[in-house]
Short mmCIF file of C-alpha atoms in Angstrom, two decimals:
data_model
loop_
_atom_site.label_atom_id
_atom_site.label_comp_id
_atom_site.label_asym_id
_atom_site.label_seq_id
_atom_site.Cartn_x
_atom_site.Cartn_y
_atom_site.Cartn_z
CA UNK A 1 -47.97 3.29 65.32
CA UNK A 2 -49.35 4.80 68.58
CA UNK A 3 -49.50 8.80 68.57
CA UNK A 4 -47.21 9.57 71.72
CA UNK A 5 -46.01 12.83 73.44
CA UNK A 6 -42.96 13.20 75.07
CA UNK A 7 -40.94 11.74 72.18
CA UNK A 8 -37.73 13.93 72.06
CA UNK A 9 -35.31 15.19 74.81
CA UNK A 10 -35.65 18.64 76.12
CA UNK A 11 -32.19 19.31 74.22
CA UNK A 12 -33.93 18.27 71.19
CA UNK A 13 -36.98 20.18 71.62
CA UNK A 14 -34.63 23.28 72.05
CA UNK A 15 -32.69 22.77 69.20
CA UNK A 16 -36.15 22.22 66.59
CA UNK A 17 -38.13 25.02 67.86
CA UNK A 18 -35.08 27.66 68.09
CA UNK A 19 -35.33 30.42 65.96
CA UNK A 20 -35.21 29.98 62.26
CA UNK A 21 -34.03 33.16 61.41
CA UNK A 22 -31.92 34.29 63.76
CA UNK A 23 -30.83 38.12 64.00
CA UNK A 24 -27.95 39.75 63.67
CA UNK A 25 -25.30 39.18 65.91
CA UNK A 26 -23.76 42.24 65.70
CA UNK A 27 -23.81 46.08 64.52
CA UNK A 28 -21.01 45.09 61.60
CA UNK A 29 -23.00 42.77 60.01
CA UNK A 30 -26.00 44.70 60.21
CA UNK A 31 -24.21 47.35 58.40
CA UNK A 32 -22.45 45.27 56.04
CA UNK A 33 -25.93 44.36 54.52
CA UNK A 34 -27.49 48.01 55.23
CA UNK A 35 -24.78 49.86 53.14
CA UNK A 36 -25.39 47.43 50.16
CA UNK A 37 -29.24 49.05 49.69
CA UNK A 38 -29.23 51.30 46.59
CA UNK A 39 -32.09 53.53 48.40
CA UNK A 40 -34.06 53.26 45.41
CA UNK A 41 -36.08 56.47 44.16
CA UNK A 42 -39.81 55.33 44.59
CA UNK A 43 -38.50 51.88 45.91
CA UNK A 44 -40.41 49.08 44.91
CA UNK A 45 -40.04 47.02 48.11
CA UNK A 46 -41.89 50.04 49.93
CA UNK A 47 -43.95 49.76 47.10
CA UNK A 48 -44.87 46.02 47.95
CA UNK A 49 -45.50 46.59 51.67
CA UNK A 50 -49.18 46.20 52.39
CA UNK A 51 -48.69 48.86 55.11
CA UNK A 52 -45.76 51.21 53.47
CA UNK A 53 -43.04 51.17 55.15
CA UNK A 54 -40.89 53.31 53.62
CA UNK A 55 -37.89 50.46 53.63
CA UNK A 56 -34.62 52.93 51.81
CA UNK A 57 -35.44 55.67 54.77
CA UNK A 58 -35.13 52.83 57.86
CA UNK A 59 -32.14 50.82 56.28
CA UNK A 60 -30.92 54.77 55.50
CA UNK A 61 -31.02 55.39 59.47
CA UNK A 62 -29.34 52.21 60.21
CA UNK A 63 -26.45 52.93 58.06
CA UNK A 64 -26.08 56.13 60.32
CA UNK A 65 -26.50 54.74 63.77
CA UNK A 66 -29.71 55.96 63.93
CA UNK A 67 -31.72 52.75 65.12
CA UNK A 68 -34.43 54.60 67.07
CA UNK A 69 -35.54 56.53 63.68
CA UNK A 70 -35.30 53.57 62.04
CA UNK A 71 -37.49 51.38 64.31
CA UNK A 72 -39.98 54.99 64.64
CA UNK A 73 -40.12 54.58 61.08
CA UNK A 74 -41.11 51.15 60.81
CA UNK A 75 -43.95 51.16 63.50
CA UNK A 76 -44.83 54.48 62.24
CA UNK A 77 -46.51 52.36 59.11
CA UNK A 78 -46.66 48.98 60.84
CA UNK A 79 -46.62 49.00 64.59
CA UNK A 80 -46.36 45.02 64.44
CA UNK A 81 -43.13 45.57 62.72
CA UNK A 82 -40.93 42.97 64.69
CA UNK A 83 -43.21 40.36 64.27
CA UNK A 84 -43.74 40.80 60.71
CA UNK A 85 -39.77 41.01 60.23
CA UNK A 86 -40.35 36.93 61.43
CA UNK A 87 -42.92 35.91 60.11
CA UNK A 88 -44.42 37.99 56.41
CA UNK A 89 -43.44 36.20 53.30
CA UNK A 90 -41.02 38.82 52.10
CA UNK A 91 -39.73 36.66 49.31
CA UNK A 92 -42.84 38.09 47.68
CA UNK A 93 -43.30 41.04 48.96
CA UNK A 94 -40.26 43.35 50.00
CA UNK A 95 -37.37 41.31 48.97
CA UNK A 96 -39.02 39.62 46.04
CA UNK A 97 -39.61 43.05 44.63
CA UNK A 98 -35.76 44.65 45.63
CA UNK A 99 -33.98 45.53 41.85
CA UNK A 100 -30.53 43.48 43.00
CA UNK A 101 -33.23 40.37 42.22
CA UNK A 102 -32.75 42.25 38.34
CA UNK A 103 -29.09 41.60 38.54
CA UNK A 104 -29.12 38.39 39.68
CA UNK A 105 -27.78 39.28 42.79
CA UNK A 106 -29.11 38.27 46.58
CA UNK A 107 -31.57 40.99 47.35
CA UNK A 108 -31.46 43.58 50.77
CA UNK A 109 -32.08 41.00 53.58
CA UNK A 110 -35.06 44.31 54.65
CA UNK A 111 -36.94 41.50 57.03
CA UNK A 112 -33.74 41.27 59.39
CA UNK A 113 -32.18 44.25 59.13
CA UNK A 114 -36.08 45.53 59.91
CA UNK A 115 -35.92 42.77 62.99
CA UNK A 116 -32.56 44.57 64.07
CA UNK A 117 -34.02 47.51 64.64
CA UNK A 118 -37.96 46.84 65.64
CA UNK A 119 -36.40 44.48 68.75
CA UNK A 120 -33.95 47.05 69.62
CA UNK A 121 -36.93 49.28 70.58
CA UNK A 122 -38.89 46.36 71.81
CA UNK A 123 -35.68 45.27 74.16
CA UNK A 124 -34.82 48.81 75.48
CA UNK A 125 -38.78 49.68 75.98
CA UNK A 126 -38.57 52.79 73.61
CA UNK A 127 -41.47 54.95 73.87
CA UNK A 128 -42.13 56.13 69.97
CA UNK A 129 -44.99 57.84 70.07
CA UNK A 130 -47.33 60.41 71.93
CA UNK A 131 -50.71 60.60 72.88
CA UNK A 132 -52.80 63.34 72.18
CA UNK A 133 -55.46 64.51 75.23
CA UNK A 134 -58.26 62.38 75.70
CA UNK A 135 -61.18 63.15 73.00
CA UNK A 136 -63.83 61.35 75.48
CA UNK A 137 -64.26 59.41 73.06
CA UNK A 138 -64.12 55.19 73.67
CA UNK A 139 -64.27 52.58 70.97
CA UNK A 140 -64.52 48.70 71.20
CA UNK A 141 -62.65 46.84 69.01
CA UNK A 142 -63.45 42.83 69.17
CA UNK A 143 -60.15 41.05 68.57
CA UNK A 144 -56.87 41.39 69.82
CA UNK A 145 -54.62 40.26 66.59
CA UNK A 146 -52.88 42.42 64.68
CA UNK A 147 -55.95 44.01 62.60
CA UNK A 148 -57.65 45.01 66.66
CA UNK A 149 -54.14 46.13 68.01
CA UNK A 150 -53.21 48.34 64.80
CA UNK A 151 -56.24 50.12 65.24
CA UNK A 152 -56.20 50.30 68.53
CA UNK A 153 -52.91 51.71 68.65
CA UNK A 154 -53.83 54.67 65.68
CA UNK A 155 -56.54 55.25 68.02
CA UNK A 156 -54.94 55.89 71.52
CA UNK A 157 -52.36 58.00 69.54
CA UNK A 158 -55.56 60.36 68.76
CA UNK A 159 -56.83 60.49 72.17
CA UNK A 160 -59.58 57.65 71.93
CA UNK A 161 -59.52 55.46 74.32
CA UNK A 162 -59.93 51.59 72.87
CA UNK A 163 -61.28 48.90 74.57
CA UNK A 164 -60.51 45.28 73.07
CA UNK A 165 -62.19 41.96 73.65
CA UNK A 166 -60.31 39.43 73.07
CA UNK A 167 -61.66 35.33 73.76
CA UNK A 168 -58.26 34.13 74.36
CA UNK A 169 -56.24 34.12 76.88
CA UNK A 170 -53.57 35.84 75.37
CA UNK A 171 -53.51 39.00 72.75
CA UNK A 172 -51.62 38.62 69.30
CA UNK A 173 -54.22 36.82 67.08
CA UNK A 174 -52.77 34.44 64.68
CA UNK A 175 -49.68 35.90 65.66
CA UNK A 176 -49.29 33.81 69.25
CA UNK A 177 -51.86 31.01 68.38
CA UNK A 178 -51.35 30.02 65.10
CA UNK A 179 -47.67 30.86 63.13
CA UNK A 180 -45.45 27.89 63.08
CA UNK A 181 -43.09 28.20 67.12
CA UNK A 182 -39.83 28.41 65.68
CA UNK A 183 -40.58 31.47 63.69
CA UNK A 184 -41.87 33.49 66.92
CA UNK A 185 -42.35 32.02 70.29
CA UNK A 186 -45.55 32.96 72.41
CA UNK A 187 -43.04 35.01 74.82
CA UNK A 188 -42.17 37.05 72.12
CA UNK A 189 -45.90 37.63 71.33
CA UNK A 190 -46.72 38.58 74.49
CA UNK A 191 -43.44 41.30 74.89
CA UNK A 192 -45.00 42.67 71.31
CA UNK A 193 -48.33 42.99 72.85
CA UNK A 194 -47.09 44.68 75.91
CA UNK A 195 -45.14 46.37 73.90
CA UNK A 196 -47.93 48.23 71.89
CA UNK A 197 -50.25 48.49 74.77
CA UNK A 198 -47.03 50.36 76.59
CA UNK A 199 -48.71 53.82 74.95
CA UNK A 200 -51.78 53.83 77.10
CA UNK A 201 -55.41 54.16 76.43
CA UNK A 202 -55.61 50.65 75.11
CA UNK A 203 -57.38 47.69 77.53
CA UNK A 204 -57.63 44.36 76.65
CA UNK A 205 -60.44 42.33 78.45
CA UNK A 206 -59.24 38.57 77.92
CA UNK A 207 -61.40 35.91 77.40
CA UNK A 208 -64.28 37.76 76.45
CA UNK A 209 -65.79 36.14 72.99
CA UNK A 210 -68.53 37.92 70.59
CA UNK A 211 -71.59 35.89 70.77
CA UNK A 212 -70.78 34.01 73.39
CA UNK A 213 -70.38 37.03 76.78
CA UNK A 214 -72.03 39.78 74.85
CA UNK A 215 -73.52 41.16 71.51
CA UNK A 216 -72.47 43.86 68.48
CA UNK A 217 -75.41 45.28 70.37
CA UNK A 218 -74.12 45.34 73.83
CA UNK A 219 -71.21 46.94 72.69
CA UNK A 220 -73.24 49.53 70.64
CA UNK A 221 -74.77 50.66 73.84
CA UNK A 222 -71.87 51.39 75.17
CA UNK A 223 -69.20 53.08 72.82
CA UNK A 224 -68.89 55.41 70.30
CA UNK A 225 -68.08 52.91 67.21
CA UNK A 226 -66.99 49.21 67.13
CA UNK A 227 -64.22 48.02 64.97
CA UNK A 228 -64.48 43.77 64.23
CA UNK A 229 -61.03 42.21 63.87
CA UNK A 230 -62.18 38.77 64.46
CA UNK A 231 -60.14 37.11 61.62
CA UNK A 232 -61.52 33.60 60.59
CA UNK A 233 -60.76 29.75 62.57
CA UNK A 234 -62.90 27.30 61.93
CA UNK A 235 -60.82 25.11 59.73
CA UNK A 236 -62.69 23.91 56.99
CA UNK A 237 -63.71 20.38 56.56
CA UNK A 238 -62.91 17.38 54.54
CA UNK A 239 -66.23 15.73 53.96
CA UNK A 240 -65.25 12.03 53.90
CA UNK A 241 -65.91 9.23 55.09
CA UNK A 242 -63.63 8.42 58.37
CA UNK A 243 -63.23 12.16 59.05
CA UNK A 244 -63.74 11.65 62.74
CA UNK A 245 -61.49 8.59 63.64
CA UNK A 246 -59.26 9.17 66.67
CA UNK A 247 -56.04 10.65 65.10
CA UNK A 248 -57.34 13.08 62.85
CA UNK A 249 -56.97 16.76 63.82
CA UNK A 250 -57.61 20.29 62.82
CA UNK A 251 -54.09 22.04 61.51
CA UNK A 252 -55.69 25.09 63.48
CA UNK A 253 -55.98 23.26 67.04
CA UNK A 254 -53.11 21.44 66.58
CA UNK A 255 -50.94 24.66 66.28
CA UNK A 256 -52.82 26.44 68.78
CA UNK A 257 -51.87 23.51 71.22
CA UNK A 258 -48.47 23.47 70.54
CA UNK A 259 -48.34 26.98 71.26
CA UNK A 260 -50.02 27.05 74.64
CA UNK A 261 -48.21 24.14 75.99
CA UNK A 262 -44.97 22.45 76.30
CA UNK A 263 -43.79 20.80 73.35
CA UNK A 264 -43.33 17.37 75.25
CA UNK A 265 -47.25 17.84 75.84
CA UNK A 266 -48.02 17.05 72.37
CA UNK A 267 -48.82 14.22 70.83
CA UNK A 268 -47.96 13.42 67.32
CA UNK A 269 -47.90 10.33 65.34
CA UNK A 270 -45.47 8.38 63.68
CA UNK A 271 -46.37 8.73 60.21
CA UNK A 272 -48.71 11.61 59.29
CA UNK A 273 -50.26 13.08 56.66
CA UNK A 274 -50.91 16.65 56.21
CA UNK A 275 -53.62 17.85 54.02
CA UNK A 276 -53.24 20.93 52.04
CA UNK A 277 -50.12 23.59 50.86
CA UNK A 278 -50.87 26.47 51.87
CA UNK A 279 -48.70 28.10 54.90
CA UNK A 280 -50.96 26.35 57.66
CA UNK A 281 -49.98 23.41 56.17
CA UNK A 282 -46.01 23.84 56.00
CA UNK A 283 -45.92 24.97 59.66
CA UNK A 284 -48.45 22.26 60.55
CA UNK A 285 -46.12 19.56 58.99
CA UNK A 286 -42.81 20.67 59.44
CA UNK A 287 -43.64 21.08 63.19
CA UNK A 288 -45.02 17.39 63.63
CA UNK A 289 -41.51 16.27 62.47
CA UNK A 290 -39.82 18.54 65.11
CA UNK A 291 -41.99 17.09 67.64
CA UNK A 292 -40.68 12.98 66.46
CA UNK A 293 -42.79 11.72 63.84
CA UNK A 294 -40.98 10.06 61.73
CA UNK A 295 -42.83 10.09 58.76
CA UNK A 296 -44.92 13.75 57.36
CA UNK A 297 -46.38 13.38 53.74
CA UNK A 298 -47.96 16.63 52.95
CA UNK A 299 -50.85 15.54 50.08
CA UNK A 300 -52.27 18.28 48.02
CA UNK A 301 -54.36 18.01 45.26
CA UNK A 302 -52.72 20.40 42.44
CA UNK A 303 -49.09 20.97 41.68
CA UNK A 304 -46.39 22.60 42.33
CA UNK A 305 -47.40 25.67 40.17
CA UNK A 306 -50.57 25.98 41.83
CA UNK A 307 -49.55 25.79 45.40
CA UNK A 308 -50.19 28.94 48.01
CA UNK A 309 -47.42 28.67 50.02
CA UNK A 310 -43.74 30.00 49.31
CA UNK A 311 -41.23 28.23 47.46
CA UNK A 312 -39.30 29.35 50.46
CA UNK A 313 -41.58 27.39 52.78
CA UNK A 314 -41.84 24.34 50.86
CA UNK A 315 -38.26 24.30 51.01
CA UNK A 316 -38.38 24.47 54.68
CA UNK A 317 -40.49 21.28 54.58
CA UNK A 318 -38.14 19.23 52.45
CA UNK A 319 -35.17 20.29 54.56
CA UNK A 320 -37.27 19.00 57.25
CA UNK A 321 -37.81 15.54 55.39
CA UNK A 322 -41.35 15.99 54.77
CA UNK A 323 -42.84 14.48 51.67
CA UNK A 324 -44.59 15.79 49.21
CA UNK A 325 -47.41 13.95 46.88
CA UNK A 326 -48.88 16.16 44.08
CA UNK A 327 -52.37 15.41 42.17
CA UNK A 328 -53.55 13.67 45.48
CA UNK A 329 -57.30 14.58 47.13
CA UNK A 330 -58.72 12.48 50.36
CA UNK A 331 -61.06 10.24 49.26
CA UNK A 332 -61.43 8.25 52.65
CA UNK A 333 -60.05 7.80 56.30
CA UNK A 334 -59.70 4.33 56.85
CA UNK A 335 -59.55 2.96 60.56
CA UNK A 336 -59.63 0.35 63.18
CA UNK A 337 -61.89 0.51 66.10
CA UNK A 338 -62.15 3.93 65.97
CA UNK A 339 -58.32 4.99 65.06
CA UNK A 340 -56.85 5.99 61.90
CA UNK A 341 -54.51 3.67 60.30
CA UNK A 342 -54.96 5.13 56.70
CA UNK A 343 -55.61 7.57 54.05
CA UNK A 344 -57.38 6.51 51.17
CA UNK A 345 -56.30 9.03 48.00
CA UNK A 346 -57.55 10.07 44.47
CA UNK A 347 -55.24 10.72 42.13
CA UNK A 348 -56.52 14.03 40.14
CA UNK A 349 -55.52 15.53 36.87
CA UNK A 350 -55.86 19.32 36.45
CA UNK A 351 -58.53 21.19 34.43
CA UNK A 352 -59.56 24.25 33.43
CA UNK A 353 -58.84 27.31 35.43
CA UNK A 354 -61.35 27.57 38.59
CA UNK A 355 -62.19 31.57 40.19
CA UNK A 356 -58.81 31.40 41.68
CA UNK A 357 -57.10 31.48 38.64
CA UNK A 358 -55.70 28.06 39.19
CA UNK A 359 -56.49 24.77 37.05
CA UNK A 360 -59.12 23.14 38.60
CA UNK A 361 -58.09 19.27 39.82
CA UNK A 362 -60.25 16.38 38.70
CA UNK A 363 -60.78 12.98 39.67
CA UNK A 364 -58.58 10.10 37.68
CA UNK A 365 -60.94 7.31 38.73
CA UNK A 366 -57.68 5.81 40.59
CA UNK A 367 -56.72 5.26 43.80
CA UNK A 368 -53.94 5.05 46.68
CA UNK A 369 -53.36 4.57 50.37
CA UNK A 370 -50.74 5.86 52.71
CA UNK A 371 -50.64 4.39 55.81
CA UNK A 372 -50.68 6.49 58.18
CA UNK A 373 -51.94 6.88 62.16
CA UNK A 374 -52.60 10.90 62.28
CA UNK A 375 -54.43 12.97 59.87
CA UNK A 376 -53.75 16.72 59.38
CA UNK A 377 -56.36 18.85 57.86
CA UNK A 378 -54.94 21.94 56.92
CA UNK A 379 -57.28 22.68 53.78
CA UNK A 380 -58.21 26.10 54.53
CA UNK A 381 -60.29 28.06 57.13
CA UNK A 382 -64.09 29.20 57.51
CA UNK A 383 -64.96 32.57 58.50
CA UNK A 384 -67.37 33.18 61.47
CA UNK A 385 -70.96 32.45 59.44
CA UNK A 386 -72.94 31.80 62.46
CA UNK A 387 -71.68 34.85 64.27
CA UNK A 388 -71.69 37.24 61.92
CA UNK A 389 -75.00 36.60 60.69
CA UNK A 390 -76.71 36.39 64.30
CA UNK A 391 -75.00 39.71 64.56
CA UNK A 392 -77.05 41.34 61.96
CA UNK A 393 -73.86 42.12 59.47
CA UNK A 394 -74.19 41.34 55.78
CA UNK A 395 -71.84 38.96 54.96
CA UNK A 396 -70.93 36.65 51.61
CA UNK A 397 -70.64 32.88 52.89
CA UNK A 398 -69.11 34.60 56.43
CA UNK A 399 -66.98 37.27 54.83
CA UNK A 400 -68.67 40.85 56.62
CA UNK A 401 -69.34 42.96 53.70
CA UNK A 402 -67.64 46.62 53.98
CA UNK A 403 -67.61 49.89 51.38
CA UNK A 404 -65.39 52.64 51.52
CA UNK A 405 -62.84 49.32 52.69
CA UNK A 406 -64.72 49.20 56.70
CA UNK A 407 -67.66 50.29 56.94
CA UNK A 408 -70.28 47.67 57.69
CA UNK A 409 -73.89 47.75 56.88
CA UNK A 410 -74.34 48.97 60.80
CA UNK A 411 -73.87 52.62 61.47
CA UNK A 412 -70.81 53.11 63.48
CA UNK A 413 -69.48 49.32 63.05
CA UNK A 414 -66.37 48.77 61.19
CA UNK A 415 -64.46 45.74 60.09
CA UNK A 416 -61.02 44.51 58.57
CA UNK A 417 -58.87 41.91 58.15
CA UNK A 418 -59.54 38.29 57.54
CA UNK A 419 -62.92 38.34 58.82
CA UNK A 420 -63.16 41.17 55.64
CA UNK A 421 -60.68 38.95 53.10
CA UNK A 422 -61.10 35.97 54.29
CA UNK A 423 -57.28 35.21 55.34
CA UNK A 424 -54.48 36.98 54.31
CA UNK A 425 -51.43 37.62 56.00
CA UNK A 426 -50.24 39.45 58.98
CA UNK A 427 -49.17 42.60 57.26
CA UNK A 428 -52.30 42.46 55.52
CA UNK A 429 -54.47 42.48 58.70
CA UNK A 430 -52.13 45.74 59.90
CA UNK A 431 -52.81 47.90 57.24
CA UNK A 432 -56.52 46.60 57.42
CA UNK A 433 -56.82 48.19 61.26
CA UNK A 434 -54.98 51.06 60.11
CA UNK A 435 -57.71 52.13 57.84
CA UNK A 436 -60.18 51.42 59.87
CA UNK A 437 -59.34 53.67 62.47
CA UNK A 438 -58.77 56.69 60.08
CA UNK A 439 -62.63 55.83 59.15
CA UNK A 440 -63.01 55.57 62.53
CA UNK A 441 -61.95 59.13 63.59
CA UNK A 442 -63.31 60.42 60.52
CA UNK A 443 -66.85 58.86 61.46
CA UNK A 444 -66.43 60.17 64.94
CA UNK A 445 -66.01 64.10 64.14
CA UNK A 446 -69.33 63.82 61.55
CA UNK A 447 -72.72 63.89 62.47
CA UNK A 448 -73.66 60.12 61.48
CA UNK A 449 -72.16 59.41 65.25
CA UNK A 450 -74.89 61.01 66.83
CA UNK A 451 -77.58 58.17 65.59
CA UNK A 452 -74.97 55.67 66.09
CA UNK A 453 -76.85 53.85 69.26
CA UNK A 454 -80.13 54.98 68.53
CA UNK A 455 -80.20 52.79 65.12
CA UNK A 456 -78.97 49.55 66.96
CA UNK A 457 -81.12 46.52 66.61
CA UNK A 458 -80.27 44.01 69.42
CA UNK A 459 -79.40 40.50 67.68
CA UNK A 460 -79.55 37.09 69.37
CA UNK A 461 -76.98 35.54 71.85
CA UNK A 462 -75.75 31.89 70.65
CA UNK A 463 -73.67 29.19 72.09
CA UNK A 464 -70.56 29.47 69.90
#
């Protein structure tokens, strides 16, 4: 059971990474689905968009030809509009909350018809929006996902210039490094990058990581305020024995590898477990089998009620022929000289309810093994402890403390996103950067700016 790369034709490769939701294929059918929207009064799938989008007015403009309103009013309130159209879990968000779900009826497909008009501008390079004269003002913004670029973006169109770091090699966050390939491809990323940058007064300085090149203090020096979109990524750890036999990998790396390189370049096993349900998980699992393994068992430790991820997305899986075991925890990672040949479960019962609201799983006493030759471990991610707390921010187990949403416990230093929530989704991150750069300007025009490098207390650089 050797874990191989290379195991699929290029035709095959093609044909399991190619877009799972593809467009529109034409301005009919786009209509045919845009005339069917009631344009609710106080429309509860605007209602259920993190960042607003006010979803009866754009599917309004489509009906009348009027695509570039349409996509201004989608980037208006979410300038990563395309890319959410692919990727945000609208069956519980927009769509889950459209009234035809009331009648029993399929609900306003708002995530393509949103796609049909966000690539439209992407593809013909429409410029949406203005820039007001330089204020003089510069900010740095550490991050370049979707929480950095949104506020980045608010910021240029006020006449602040923003300056991003970004450790990667490539901007887009979780967006190009870590959503499943077939739902957005990195070349897409990088046009929706480009794309946002397009308005000017935005630079991104590429691999250039917090704690590592420079300080929250170094950048203090040197700008008006800082805004911290550093999400989280250090996936969180198993804690059994085994847990670092050859063959058992992060759900985080392995994603991020299969998105910087080829698909024939990675290796995957031929019968792997995946640990965890959440949407890391799903894409984690349902991408091994596109790469050739021929057996994915997704183990997670609750049931089916309890699970974070979509019914959508499990569904995904199963078309995919993953398994599924339920009431299953790692107990140990059982291998021979040094290589993982299997997975050693509990078998848990549920209890009471833990913080998250969900029954809390217990041990049975009894055991099972899966034989397997790659692990998986897609049980949820860390923030940034280390860094954050060498950087002087208050922080609960990682998470940076903020009031008023942003603010920090630094003058001047803002923060939003994951690194804030500890991981939600894209949309989420958006509307994160979007209020923090309305704090932003707000903090810039008062007279707290004036101390804002004077109260700076240099932390500590750390290997990290």
């Amino acid at each position: 059971m050797p874990i191989i790369n290379n195991r699929l034709s290029d035709e095959e490769y093609r044909t399991n990474f190619s877009d799972i939701h593809p467009p529109f294929e034409t301005r009919d059918a786009a209509l045919v689905e845009a005339n069917r929207c009631l344009f609710c009064y106080d429309a509860p799938c605007t209602k259920s968009c993190p960042t607003g989008i006010d979803v009866p007015k754009f599917i309004k403009q489509i009906t009348t030809d009027n695509i570039k309103g349409s996509a201004h009013t989608i980037l208006e309130a979410n300038i990563f509009g395309a890319g959410c159209s692919r990727v945000c879990p609208v069956e519980k968000l927009c769509e889950g909350a459209c009234v035809y779900n009331l009648m029993e009826e399929e609900p306003i497909p708002i995530a393509r018809l949103q796609r049909y008009a966000t690539e439209k501008a992407m593809k013909e390079k429409w410029q949406l929006f203005d820039r007001l004269p330089s204020t003089g003002k510069r900010v740095a913004i550490v991050g370049a996902g979707p929480a950095g670029l949104s506020c980045a973006h608010v910021l240029s169109r006020q006449g602040v210039e923003a300056v991003i770091y970004e450790k990667e090699l490539k901007g887009g966050g979780l967006m190009t490094y870590g959503v499943a390939a077939y739902k957005v491809t990195p070349e897409f990323c990088a046009d929706e990058v480009d794309y946002i940058t397009s308005l000017g007064g935005i630079e991104i300085k590429y691999n250039k990581a917090l704690g590592r090149d420079f300080t929250l203090f170094d950048l203090q020096q040197k700008y008006d305020a800082v805004f911290l979109g550093i999400g989280v990524g250090e996936a969180r750890q198993l804690h059994i024995p085994g847990e670092q036999s050859e063959g058992v990998v992060d759900a985080i790396e392995f994603i991020h590898q299969l998105r910087s390189n080829p698909y024939a370049q990675i290796p995957v096993g031929d019968k792997v477990a995946v640990i965890g349900m959440g949407m890391t998980a799903i894409d984690a699992a349902t991408q091994a089998k596109r790469l050739g393994a021929k057996e994915v068992t997704l183990v997670y430790r609750r049931t089916k009620a309890e699970m974070p991820c979509t019914e959508e997305e499990l569904d995904l899986a199963m078309l995919d022929g993953c398994n599924v075991i339920w009431l299953a925890a790692p107990k140990e990672i059982i291998g021979e000289k040094g290589k993982v040949n299997a997975l050693v479960c509990s078998v848990m019962t549920l209890g009471p309810a833990d913080a998250s609201g969900r029954r809390f799983p217990v041990d049975s006493g009894q055991t099972f093994m899966l034989e397997v030759d790659m692990v998986i471990k897609a049980a949820g991610q860390m923030p940034f402890t280390e860094l954050v707390t060498n950087n002087l921010l208050e922080n609960n187990g990682g998470k940076i403390e903020v009031t008023e949403k942003t603010k920090t416990n630094l003058n001047g230093v803002f923060a939003g996103g994951d690194c804030v929530n500890g991981g939600k989704e894209v949309v989420d991150a958006v509307q994160a950067g979007k209020e923090a750069a309305q704090a932003i300007l707000k903090y810039l025009q008062s007279d707290e700016s004036h101390f804002f490098q004077k109260e700076s207390t240099q932390p500590t650089i750390f290997e990290g």
